[in-house]
C-alpha positions as MATLAB code, in Angstrom:
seq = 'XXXXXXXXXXXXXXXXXXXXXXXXXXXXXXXXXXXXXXXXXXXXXXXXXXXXXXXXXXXXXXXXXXXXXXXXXXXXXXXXXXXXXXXXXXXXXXXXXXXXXXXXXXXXXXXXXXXXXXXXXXXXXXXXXXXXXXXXXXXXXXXXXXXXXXXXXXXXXXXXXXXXXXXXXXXXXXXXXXXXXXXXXXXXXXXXXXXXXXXXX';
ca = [
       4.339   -1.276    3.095;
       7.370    1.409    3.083;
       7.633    3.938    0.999;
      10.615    4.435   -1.278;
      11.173    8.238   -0.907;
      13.668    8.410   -3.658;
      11.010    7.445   -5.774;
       8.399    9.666   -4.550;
      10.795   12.484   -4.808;
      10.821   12.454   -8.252;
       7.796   12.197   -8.268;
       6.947   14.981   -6.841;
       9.369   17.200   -9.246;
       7.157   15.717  -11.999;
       3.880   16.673  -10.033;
       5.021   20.048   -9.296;
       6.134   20.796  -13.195;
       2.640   19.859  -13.845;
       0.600   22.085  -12.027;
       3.330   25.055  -11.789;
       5.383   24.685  -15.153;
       7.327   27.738  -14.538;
       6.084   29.503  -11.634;
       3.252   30.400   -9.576;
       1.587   33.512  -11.106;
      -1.012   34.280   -8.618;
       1.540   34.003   -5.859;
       4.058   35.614   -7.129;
       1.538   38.382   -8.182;
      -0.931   38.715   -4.566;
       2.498   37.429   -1.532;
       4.825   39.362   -0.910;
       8.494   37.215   -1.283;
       9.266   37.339    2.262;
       5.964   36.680    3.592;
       5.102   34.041    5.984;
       2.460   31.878    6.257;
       1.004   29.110    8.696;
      -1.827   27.061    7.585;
      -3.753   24.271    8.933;
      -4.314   20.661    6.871;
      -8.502   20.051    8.240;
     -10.365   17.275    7.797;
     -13.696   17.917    6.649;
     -15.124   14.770    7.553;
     -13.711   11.555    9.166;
     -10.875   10.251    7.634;
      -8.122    7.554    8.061;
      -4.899    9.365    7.404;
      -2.271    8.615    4.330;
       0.365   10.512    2.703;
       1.495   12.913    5.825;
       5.517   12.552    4.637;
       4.199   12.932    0.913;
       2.614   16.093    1.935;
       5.205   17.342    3.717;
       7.932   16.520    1.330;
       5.779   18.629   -1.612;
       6.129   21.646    0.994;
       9.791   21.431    1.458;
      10.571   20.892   -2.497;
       8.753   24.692   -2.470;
      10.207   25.980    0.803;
      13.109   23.573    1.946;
      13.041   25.276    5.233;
       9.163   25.546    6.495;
       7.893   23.468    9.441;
       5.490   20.162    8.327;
       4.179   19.465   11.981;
       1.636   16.812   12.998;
       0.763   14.856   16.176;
      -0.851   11.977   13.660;
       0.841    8.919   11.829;
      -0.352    7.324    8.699;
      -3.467    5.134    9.565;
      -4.575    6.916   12.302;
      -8.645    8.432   12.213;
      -9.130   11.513   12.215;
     -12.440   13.498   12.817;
     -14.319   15.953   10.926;
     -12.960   19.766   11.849;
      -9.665   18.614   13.395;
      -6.691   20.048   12.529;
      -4.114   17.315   11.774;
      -1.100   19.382   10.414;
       0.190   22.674   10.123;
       2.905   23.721    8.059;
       4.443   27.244    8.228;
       6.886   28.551    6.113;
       7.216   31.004    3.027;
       3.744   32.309    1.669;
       4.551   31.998   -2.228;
       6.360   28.736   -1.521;
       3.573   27.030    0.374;
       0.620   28.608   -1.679;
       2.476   27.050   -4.615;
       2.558   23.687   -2.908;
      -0.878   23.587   -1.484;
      -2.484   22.102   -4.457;
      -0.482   19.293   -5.170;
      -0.195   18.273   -1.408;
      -3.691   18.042   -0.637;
      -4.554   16.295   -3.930;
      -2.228   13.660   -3.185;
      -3.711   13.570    0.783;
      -7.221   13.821   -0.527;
      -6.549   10.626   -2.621;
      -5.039    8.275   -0.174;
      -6.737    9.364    2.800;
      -9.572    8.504    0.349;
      -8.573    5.206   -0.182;
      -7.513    4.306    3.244;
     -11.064    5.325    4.265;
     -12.969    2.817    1.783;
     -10.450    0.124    2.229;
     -11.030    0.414    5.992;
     -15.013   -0.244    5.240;
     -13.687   -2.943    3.606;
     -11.575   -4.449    6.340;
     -14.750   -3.963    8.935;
     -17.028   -5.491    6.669;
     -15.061   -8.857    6.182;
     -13.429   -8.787   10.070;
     -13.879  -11.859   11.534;
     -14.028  -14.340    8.439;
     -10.236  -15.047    7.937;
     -10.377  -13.317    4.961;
      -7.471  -10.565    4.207;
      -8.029   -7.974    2.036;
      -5.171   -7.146   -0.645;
      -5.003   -4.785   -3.032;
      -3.743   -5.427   -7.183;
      -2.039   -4.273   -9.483;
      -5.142   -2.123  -11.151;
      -3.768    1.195   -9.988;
      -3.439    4.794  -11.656;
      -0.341    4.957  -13.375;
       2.210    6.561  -12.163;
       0.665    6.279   -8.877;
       0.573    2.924   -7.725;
       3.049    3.169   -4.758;
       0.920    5.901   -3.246;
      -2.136    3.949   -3.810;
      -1.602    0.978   -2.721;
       0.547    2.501    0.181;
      -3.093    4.048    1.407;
      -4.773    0.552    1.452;
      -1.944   -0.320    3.861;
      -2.869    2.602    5.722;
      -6.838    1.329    5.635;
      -5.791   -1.969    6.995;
      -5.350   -3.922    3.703;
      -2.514   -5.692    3.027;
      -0.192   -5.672   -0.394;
      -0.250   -7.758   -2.773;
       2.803   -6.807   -5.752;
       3.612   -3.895   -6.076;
       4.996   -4.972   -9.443;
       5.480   -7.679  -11.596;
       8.846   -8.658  -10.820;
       7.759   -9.173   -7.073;
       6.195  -12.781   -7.512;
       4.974  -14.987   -9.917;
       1.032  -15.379  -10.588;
      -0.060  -17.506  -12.892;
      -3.398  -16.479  -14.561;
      -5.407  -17.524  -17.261;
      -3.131  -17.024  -19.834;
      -0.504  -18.378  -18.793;
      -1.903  -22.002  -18.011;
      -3.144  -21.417  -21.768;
       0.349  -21.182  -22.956;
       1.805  -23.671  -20.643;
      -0.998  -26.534  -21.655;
      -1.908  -26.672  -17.975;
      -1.707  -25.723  -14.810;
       0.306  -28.311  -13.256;
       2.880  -27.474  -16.595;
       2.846  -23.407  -15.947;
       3.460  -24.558  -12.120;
       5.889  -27.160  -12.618;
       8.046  -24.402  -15.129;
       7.479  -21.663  -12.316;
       9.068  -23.750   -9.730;
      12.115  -24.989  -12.099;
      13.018  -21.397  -13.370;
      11.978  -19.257  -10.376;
      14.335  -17.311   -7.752;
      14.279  -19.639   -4.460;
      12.684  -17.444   -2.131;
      10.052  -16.232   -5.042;
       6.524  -16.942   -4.568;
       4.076  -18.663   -6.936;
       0.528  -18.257   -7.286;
      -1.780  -19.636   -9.427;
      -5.472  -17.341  -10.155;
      -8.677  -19.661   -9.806;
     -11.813  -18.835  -11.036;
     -13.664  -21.736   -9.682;
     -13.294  -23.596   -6.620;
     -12.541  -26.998   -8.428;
];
């Protein structure tokens, strides 16, 4: 799954407004302004990376010129105590940043993790694992980007990226072979249709 970093650049102004509103008081406060810092992203236990750009693009909103460096990729394991990014730059501007980087690093590296027990557990049976559309709003790209990370695969990422039919639906349509049968006459060519089964028959 890509990323759209447009997106998640606004996002990030609205993340940053939320935890700094209008500045960093501490920093500002304890750092001097010229003040340079290097610090070290640790894992403190085994993890399956997610959201290294993310991370890195929260620094650089704070301190457009630091250093976001990493010998990792999204989806790679990582073990307890290593070091799998350092980012130097400005002291107030990367203090200020810290917070809202590793939140966002802590919660997809968090769900790449489970999502890879997942994947293990089922390996072998045919089965794919794919996440839905149950997701923390305002979040959802970054979540279900870390399944993809984990070794799941997405499902939509939205509602306007396929048609699934569900219970309510069919109920409105009369049946299933009518809500399929209206899907097929009114949908984009390349679109694809599902229909949700709760039993096998």
């Amino acid at each position: 799954m890509l990323l759209d970093l447009r997106k998640i650049n606004n996002l990030i102004d609205l993340w940053l407004d939320e935890d700094v509103n209008y500045y960093d008081l501490t920093a500002k406060i304890m750092v001097e302004d010229e003040a340079v810092a290097n610090f070290g992203m640790n894992a403190r236990e085994p993890i399956i990376l997610s959201g290294l750009k993310i991370a890195e693009m929260v620094f650089k909103k704070m301190d457009p010129d630091c250093s976001f460096v990493t010998n990792h990729k999204d989806g790679d394991r990582v073990e307890k105590g290593e070091t799998f990014a350092v980012v130097t730059g400005n002291a107030q501007g990367l203090l200020t940043a810290e917070r809202v980087a590793l939140n966002l690093i802590q919660r997809m590296c968090g769900i790449a993790g489970l999502t890879s027990q997942y994947v293990d557990a089922i390996d072998g049976t045919g089965a794919t694992l794919i996440d839905s559309r149950k997701t923390t709003p305002g979040l959802r790209m970054i979540e279900k980007y870390a399944v993809v990370c984990g070794g799941g695969r997405s499902h939509r990422l939205g509602l306007d990226n396929g048609i699934m039919l569900k219970d309510n639906h069919i109920a409105v349509a009369g049946s299933i072979t009518a809500a399929v049968q209206r899907a097929k006459a009114y949908a984009p060519i390349l679109t694809k249709i599902e229909v949700e089964c709760d039993r096998l028959d």
